[in-house]
Short mmCIF file of C-alpha atoms and ligand atoms in Angstrom, two decimals:
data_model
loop_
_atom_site.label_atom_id
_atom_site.label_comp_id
_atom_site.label_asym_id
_atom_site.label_seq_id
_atom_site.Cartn_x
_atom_site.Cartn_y
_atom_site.Cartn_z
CA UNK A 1 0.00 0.00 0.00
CA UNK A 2 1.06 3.85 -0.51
CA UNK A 3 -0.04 6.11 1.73
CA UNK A 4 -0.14 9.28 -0.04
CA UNK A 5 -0.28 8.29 -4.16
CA UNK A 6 -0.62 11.49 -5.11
CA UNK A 7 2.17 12.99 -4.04
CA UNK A 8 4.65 9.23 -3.69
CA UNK A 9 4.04 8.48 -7.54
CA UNK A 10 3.49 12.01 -8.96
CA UNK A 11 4.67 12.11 -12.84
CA UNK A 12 8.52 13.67 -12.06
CA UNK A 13 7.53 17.37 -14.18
CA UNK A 14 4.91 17.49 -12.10
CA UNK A 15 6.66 16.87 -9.02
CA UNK A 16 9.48 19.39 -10.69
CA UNK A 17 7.01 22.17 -10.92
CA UNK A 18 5.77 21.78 -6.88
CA UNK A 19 9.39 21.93 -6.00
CA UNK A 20 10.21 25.00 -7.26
CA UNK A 21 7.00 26.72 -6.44
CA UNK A 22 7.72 25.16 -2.65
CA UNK A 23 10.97 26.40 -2.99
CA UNK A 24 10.62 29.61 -3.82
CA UNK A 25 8.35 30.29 -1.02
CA UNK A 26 11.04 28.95 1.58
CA UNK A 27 13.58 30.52 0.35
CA UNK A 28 11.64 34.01 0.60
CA UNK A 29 10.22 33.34 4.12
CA UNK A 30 13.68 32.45 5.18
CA UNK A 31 15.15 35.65 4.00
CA UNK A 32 12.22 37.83 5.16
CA UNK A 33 11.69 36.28 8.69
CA UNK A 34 15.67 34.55 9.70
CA UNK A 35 17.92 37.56 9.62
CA UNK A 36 21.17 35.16 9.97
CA UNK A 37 19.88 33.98 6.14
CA UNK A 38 19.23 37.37 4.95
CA UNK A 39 23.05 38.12 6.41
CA UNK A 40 24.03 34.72 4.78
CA UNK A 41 22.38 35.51 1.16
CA UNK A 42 23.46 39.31 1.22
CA UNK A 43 27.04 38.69 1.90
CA UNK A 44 26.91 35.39 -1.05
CA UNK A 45 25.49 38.30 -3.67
CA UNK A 46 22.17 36.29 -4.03
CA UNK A 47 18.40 37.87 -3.52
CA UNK A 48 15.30 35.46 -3.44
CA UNK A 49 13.71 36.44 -7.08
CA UNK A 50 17.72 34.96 -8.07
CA UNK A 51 16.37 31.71 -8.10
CA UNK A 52 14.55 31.03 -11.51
CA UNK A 53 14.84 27.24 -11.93
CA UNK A 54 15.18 24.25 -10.11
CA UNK A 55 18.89 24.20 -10.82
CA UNK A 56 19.45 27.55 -9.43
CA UNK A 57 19.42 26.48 -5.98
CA UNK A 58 23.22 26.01 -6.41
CA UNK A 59 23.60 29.56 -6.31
CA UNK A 60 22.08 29.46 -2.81
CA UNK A 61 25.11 29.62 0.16
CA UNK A 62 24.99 26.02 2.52
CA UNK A 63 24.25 25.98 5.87
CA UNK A 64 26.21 23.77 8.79
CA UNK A 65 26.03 22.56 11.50
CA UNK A 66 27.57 25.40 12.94
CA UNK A 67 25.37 28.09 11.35
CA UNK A 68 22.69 26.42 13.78
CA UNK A 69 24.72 26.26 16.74
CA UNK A 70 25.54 30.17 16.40
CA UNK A 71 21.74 31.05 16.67
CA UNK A 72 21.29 28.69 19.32
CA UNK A 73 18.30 27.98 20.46
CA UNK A 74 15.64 29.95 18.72
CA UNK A 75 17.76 32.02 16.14
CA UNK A 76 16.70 30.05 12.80
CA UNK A 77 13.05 29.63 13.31
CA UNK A 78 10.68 31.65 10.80
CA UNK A 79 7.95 31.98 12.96
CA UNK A 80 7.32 33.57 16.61
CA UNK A 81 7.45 31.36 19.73
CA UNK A 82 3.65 31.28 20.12
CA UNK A 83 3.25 29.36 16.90
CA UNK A 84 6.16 26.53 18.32
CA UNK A 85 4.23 23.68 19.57
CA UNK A 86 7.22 21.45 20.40
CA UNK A 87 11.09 21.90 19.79
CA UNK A 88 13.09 18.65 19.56
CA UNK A 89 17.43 18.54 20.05
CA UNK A 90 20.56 16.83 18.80
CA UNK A 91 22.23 15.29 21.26
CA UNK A 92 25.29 17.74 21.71
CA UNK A 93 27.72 15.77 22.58
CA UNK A 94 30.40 17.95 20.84
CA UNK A 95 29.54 21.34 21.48
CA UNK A 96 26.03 23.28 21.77
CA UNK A 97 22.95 21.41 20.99
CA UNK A 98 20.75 22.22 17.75
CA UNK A 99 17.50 23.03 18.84
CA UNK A 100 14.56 22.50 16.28
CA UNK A 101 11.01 23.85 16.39
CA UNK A 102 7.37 22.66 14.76
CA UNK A 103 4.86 24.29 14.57
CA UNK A 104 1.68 22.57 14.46
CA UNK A 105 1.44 21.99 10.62
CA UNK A 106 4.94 20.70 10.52
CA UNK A 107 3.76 18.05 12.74
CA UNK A 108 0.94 16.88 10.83
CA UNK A 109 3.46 17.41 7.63
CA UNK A 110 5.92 15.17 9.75
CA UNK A 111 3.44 12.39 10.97
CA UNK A 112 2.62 12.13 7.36
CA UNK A 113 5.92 11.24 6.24
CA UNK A 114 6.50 8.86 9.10
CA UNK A 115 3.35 7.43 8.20
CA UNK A 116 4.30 6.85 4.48
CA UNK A 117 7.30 5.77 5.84
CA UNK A 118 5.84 2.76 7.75
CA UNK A 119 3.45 2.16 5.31
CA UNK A 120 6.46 1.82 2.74
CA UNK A 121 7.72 -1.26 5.32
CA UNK A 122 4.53 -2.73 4.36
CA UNK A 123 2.96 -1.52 7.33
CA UNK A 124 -1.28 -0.94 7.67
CA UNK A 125 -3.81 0.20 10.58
CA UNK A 126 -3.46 -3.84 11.57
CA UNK A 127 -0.68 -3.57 12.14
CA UNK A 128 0.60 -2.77 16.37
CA UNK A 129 4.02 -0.99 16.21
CA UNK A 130 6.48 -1.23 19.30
CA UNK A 131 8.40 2.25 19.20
CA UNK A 132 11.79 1.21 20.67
CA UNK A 133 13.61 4.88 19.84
CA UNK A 134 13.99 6.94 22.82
CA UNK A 135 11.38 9.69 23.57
CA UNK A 136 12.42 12.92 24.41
CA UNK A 137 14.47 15.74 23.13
CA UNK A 138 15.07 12.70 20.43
CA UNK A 139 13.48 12.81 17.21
CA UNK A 140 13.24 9.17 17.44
CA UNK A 141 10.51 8.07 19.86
CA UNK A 142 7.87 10.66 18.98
CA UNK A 143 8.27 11.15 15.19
CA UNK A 144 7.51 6.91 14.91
CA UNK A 145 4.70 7.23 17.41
CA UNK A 146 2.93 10.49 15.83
CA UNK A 147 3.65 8.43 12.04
CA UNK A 148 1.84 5.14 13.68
CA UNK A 149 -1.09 6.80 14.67
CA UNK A 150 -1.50 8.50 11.53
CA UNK A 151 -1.18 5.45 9.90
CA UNK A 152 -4.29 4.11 12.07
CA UNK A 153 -2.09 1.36 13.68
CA UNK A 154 -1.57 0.24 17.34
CA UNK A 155 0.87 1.86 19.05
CA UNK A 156 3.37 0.66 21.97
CA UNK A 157 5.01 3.38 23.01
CA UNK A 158 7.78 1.55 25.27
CA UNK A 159 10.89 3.59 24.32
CA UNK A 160 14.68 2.72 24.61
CA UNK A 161 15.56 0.13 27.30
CA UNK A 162 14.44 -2.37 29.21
CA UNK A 163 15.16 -5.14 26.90
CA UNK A 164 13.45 -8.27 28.67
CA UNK A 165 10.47 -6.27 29.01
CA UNK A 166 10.84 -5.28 25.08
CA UNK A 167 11.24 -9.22 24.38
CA UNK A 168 7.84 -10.05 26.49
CA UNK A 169 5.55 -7.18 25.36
CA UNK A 170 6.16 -8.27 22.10
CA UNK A 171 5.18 -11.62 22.32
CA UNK A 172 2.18 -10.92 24.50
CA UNK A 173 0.74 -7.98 22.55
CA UNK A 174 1.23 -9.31 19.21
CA UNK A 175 3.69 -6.60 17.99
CA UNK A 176 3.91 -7.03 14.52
CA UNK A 177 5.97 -3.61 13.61
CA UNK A 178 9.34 -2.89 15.57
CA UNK A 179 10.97 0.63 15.38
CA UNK A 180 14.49 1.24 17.08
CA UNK A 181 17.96 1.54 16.00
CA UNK A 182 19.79 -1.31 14.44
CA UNK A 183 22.41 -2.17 16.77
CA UNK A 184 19.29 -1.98 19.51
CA UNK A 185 17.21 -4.43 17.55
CA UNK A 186 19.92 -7.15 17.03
CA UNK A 187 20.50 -6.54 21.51
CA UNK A 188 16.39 -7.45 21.59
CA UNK A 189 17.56 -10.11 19.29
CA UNK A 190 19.78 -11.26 21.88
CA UNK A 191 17.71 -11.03 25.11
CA UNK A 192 14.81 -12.71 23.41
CA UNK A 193 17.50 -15.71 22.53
CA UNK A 194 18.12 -15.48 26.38
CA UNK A 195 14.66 -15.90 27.32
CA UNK A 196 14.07 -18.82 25.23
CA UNK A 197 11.72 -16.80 23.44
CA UNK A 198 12.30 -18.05 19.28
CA UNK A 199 11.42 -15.60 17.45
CA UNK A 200 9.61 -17.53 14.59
CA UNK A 201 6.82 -17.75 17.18
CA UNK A 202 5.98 -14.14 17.18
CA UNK A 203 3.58 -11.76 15.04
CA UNK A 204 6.82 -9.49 14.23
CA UNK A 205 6.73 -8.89 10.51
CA UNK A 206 9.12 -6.00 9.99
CA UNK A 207 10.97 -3.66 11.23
CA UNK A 208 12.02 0.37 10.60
CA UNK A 209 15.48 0.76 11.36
CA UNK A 210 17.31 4.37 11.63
CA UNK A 211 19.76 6.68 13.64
CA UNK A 212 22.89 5.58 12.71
CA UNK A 213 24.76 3.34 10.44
CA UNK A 214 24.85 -0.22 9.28
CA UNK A 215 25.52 -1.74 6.61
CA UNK A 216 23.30 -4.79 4.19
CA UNK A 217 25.37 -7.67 6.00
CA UNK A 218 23.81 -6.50 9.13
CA UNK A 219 20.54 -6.08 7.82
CA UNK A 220 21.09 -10.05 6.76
CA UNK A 221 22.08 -10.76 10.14
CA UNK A 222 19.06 -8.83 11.57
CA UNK A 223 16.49 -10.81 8.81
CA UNK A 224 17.87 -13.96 10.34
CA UNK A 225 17.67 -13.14 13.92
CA UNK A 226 14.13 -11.29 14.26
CA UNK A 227 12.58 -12.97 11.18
CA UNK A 228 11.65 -10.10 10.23
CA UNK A 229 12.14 -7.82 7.14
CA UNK A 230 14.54 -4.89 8.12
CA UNK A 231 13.48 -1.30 6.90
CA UNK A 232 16.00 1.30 6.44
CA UNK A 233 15.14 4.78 7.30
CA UNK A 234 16.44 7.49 7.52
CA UNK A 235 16.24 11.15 8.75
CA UNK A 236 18.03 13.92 11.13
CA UNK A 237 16.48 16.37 13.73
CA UNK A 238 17.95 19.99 11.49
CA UNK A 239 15.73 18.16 8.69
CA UNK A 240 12.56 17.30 10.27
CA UNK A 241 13.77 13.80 12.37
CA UNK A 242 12.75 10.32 10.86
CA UNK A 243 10.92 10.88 7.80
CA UNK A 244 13.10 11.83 5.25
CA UNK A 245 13.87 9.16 3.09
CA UNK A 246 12.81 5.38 3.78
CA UNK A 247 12.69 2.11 1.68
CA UNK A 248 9.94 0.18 -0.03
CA UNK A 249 9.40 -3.50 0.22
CA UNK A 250 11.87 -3.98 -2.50
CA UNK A 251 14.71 -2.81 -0.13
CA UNK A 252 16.84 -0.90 -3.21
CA UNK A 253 17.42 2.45 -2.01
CA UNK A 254 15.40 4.81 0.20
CA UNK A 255 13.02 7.02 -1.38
CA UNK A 256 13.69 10.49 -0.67
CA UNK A 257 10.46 12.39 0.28
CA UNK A 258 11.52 14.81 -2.24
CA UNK A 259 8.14 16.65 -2.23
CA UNK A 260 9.00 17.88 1.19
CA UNK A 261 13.20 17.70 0.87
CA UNK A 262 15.16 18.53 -2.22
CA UNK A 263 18.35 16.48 -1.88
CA UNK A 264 21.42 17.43 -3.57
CA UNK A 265 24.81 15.70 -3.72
CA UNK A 266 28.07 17.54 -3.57
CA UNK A 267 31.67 17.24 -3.38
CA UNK A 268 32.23 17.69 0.37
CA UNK A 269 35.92 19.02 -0.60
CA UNK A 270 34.81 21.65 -3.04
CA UNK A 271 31.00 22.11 -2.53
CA UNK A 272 30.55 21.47 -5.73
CA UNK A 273 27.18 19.74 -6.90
CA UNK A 274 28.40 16.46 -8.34
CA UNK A 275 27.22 14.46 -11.73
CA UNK A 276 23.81 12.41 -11.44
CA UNK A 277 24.31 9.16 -9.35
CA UNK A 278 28.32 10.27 -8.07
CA UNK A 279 28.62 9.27 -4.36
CA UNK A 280 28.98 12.40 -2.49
CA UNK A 281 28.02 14.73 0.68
CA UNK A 282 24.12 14.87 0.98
CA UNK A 283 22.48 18.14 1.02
CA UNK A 284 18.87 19.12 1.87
CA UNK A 285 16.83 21.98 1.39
CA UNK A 286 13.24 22.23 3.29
CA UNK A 287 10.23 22.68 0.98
CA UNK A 288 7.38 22.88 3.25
CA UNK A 289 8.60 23.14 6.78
CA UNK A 290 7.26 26.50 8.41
CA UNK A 291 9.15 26.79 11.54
CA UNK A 292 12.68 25.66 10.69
CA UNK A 293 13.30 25.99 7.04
CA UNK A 294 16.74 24.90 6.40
CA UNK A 295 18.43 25.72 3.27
CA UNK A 296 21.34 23.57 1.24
CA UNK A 297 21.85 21.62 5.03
CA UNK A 298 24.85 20.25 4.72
CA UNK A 299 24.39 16.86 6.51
CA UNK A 300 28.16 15.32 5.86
CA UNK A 301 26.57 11.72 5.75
CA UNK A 302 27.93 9.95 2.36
CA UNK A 303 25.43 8.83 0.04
CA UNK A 304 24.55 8.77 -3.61
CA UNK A 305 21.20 9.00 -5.63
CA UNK A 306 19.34 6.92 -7.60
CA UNK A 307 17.20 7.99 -10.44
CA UNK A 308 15.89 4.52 -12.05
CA UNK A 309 12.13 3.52 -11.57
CA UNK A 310 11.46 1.48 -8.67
CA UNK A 311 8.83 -1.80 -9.37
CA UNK A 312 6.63 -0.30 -6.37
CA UNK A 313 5.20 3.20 -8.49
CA UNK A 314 7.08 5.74 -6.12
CA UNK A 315 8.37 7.91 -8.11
CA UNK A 316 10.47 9.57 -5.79
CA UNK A 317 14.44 9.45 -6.13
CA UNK A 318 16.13 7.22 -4.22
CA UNK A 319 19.39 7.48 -1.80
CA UNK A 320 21.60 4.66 -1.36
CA UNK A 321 22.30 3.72 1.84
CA UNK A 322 24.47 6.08 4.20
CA UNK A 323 27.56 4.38 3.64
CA UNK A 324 29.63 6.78 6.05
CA UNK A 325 29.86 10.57 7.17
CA UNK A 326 33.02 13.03 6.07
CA UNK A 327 33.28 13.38 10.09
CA UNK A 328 33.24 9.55 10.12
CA UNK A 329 36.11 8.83 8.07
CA UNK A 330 39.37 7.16 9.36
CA UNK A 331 42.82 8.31 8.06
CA UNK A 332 45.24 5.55 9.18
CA UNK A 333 48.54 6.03 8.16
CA UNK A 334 47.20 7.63 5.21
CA UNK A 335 44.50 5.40 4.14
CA UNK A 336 40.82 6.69 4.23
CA UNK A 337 38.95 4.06 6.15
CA UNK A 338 35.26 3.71 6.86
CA UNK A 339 33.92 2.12 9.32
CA UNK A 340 31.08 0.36 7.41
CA UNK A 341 33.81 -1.22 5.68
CA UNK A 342 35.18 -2.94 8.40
CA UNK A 343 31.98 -3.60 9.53
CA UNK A 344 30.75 -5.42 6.46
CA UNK A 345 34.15 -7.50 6.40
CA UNK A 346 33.50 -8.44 10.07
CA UNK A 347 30.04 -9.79 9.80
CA UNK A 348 30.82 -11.50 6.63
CA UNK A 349 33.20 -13.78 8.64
CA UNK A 350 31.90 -16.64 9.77
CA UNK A 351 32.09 -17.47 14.12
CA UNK A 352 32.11 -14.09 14.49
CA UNK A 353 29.53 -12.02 16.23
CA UNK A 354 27.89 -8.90 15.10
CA UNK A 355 29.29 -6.27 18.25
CA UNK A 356 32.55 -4.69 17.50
CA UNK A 357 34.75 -1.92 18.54
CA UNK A 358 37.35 0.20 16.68
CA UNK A 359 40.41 1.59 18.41
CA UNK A 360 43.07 4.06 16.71
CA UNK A 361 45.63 5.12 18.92
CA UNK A 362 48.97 6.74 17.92
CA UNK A 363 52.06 4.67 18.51
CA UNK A 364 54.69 7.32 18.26
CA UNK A 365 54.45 8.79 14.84
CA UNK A 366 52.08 5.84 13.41
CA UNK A 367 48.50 5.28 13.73
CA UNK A 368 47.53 1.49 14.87
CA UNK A 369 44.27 0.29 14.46
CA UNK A 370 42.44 -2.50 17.03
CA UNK A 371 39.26 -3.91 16.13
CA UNK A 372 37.74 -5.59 18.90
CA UNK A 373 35.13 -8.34 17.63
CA UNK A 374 32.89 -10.81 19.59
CA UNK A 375 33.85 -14.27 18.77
CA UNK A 376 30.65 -17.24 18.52
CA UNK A 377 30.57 -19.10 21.96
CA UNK A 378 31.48 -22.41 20.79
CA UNK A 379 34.93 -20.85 18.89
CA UNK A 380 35.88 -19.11 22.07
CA UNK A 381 35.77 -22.20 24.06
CA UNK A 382 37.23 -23.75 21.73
CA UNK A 383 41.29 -24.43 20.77
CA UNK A 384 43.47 -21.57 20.58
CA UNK A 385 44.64 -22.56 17.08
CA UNK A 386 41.47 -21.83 15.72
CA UNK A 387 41.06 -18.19 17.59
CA UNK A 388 44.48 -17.41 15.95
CA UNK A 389 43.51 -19.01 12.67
CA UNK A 390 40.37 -16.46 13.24
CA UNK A 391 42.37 -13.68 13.70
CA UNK A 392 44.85 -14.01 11.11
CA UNK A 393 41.68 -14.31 8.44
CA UNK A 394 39.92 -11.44 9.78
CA UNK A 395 43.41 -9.56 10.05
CA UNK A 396 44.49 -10.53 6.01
CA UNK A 397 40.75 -9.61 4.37
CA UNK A 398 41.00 -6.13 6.46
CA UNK A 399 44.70 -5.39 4.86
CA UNK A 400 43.00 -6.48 1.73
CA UNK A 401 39.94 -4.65 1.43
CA UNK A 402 41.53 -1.35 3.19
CA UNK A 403 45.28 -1.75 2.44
CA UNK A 404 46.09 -0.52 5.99
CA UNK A 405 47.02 -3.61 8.79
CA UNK A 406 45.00 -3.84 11.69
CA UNK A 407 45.74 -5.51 15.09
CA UNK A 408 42.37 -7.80 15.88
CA UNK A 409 41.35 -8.79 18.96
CA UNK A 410 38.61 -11.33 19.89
CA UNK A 411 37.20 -11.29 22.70
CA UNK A 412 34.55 -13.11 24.51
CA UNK A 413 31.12 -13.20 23.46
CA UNK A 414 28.72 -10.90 25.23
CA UNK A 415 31.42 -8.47 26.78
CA UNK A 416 30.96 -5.43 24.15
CA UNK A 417 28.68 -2.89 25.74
CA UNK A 418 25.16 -3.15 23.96
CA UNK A 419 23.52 0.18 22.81
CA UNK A 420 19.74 0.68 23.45
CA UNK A 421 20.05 3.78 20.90
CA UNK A 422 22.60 5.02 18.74
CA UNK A 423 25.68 2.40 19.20
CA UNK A 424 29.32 3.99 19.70
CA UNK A 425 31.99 2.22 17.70
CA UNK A 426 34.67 4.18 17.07
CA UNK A 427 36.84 5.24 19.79
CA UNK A 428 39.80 7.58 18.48
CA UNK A 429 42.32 8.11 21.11
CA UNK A 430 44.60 10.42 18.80
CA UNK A 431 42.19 13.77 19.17
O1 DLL B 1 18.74 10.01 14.09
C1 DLL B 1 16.63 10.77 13.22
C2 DLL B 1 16.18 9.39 13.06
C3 DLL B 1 15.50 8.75 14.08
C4 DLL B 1 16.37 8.72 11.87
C5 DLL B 1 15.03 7.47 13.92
C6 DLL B 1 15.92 7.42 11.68
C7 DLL B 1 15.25 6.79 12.69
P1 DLL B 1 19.73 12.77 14.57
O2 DLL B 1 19.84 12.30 15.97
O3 DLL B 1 19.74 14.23 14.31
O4 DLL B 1 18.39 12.25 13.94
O5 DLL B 1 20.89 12.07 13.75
C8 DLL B 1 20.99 12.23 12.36
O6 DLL B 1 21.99 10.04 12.11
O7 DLL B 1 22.85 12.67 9.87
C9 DLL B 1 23.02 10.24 10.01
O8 DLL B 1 24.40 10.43 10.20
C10 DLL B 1 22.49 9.26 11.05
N1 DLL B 1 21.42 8.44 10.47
C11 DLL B 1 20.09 8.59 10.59
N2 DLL B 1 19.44 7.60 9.93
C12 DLL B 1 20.40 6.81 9.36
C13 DLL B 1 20.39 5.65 8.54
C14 DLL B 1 18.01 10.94 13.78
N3 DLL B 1 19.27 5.03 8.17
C15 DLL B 1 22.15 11.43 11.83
N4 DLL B 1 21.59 5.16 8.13
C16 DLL B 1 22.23 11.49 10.32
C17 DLL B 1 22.75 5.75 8.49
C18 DLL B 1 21.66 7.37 9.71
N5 DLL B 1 22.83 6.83 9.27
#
């Protein structure tokens, strides 16, 4: 089913001409009511009534990250307080938070998405949705729940945590629809295996998966271990949250919501925009948000996009998966390394587990990098030739694939911290 076919499989000059119109309405609201982008578009030489065509937006200045943190907390929004009826927050953890604000139409324009969004995971008013994503200040929790109950279905809203009682109010209330991070639904995966619960046994037909990184062998591994199908979707609080792009059914790409978000793809070194389907730095620009209309957001998450048809009559285009951020990337010794990489080589192995950690330290003037992997429970008890034999493989395809050596250890199963959100694998000791 499609929730919205109107706007999902609009003919694409069609869906051209609403863009621009949207478009040029943002981008005059912004400049009349945000003085920081009437500052911004001033000092870049460009006025509103600039932007003629579609293609023009490239002559529109980016904003960062940082742009938001310097009108922390209310600078960017385009309309006065009294019209904010809830303001959701990045997590801050390296500097200031971003604060974003709704007003009341840009939370029915958000349910909406979420709610094509579930309904692209095959998802109906049957159907009872456990929201695992943390509420709060986190996009997460409340853009899923607001999207279920637009959708009509059930909804469970048990937030992050808690993992036994996850595992039990999922068998006993019939949860057919699970919503949390990856890395949090493979630790349900594990609990339930814990509490003899097998998995087969319950109603669980798919999940929607978001927040942070992982790659297709993980989505395997997920398949195999919920018996479910595993959604990708995908979003981020400056945008709107969840919401912004999600897969179909066919799992080949996520459609953009491009009605709503006009995605461009640049060279992060340049800022130039980069040839149809080049892999590249993501860039959105808000079409219909009211309160926070962001313009060319850079988002620094790594991504490319996809203009073929896709067999289920969206005619939005599609985004490959994330398959890194410019922030995200590893220089060892040189070599660019993302982590995704080493993550797909790691859960391609076989008797390894799907936790890992990656450590890069500086040894006097060279980088080293550990990765610390999970090893099956009947390897690890088992003879030491095969843990070294493990080792040495995992250690060989790694200086393969990345052409930089890395020191692996494997450890026991179970003693890699489990995240109940967004999972922390990277720890860089050389900043
Ligand atoms: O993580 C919004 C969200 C909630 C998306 C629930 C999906 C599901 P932020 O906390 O602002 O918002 O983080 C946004 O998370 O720039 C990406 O780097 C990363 N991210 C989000 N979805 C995906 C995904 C939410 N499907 C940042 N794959 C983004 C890879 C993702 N990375």
């Amino acid at each position: 089913m499609i929730w919205n076919e109107e706007m999902e499989c609009m003919p694409l000059a069609e869906r051209r001409a609403l863009q621009f119109y949207r478009l040029r309405n943002t981008i005059r609201r912004a400049y009349e009511k945000i003085p920081a982008y009437r500052k911004k578009f001033d000092e870049h030489g460009v006025k509103p009534d600039d932007i003629k065509h579609l293609a023009d937006i490239s002559k529109l200045p980016f904003t960062t990250k940082e742009d938001l943190r310097q009108n922390y907390p209310y600078g960017m929004f385009a309309v006065p307080m009294k019209d904010i009826v809830r303001v959701h927050s990045s997590s801050g953890t390296t500097g200031k938070p971003v604060v974003v604000g709704y007003t009341r139409k840009d939370i029915d324009t958000w349910a909406e998405l979420m709610a094509r969004t579930l309904c692209c995971a095959g998802g109906t008013s049957d159907d009872i949705v456990q929201v695992a994503y943390g509420y709060g200040l986190f996009t997460g929790g409340l853009g899923a729940h607001y999207g279920a109950e637009k959708l009509g279905a059930t909804v469970v809203p048990i937030s992050g945590g808690n993992t036994q009682r996850q595992v039990m109010i999922m068998k006993d209330f019939d949860v057919t629809m699970l919503a949390c991070t990856p890395s949090y639904s493979l630790y349900i995966a594990e609990v339930m295996e814990e509490m003899g619960v097998d998995p087969r046994s319950l109603k669980l037909k798919a999940g929607v998966f978001g927040a942070e990184p992982w790659t297709d062998q993980m989505r395997i591994e997920i398949e195999k271990r919920l018996c479910c199908k595993a959604i990708d979707i995908y979003g981020l609080s400056e945008i709107i949250g969840p919401g912004v792009s999600s897969e179909c059914e066919n799992q080949h790409g996520l459609h953009v919501f491009d009605d709503n978000f006009f995605p461009e793809i640049i060279d992060s070194a340049t800022g130039n925009p980069l040839p149809a389907g080049e892999k590249g730095e993501l860039v959105f620009t808000c079409l219909t948000k009211e309160a926070f209309p962001v313009i060319r957001f850079r988002t620094r998450d790594i991504s490319r996009l996809m203009f073929d048809p896709c067999p289920c009559g969206r005619t939005h285009v599609r985004m490959e998966r994330i398959t890194g951020r410019t922030d995200d990337m590893l220089i060892i010794r040189g070599v660019n390394v993302f982590p995704s990489q080493i993550e797909e080589i790691l859960i391609k192995t076989q008797g390894v587990e799907p936790h890992y950690i990656i450590i890069v330290d500086k040894r006097g003037v060279l980088d080293e990098l550990t990765v610390q992997v999970e090893v099956e429970e009947r390897i690890f008890s088992d003879e030491v030739k095969k843990m070294e034999e493990l080792q040495a493989r995992i250690a060989k395809e790694i200086e393969s694939v990345l052409g930089v050596s890395a020191k692996i250890q494997l450890v026991e199963p179970k003693t890699i911290e489990r995240s109940m959100g967004k999972a922390k694998r990277v720890i860089d000791n050389r900043k």
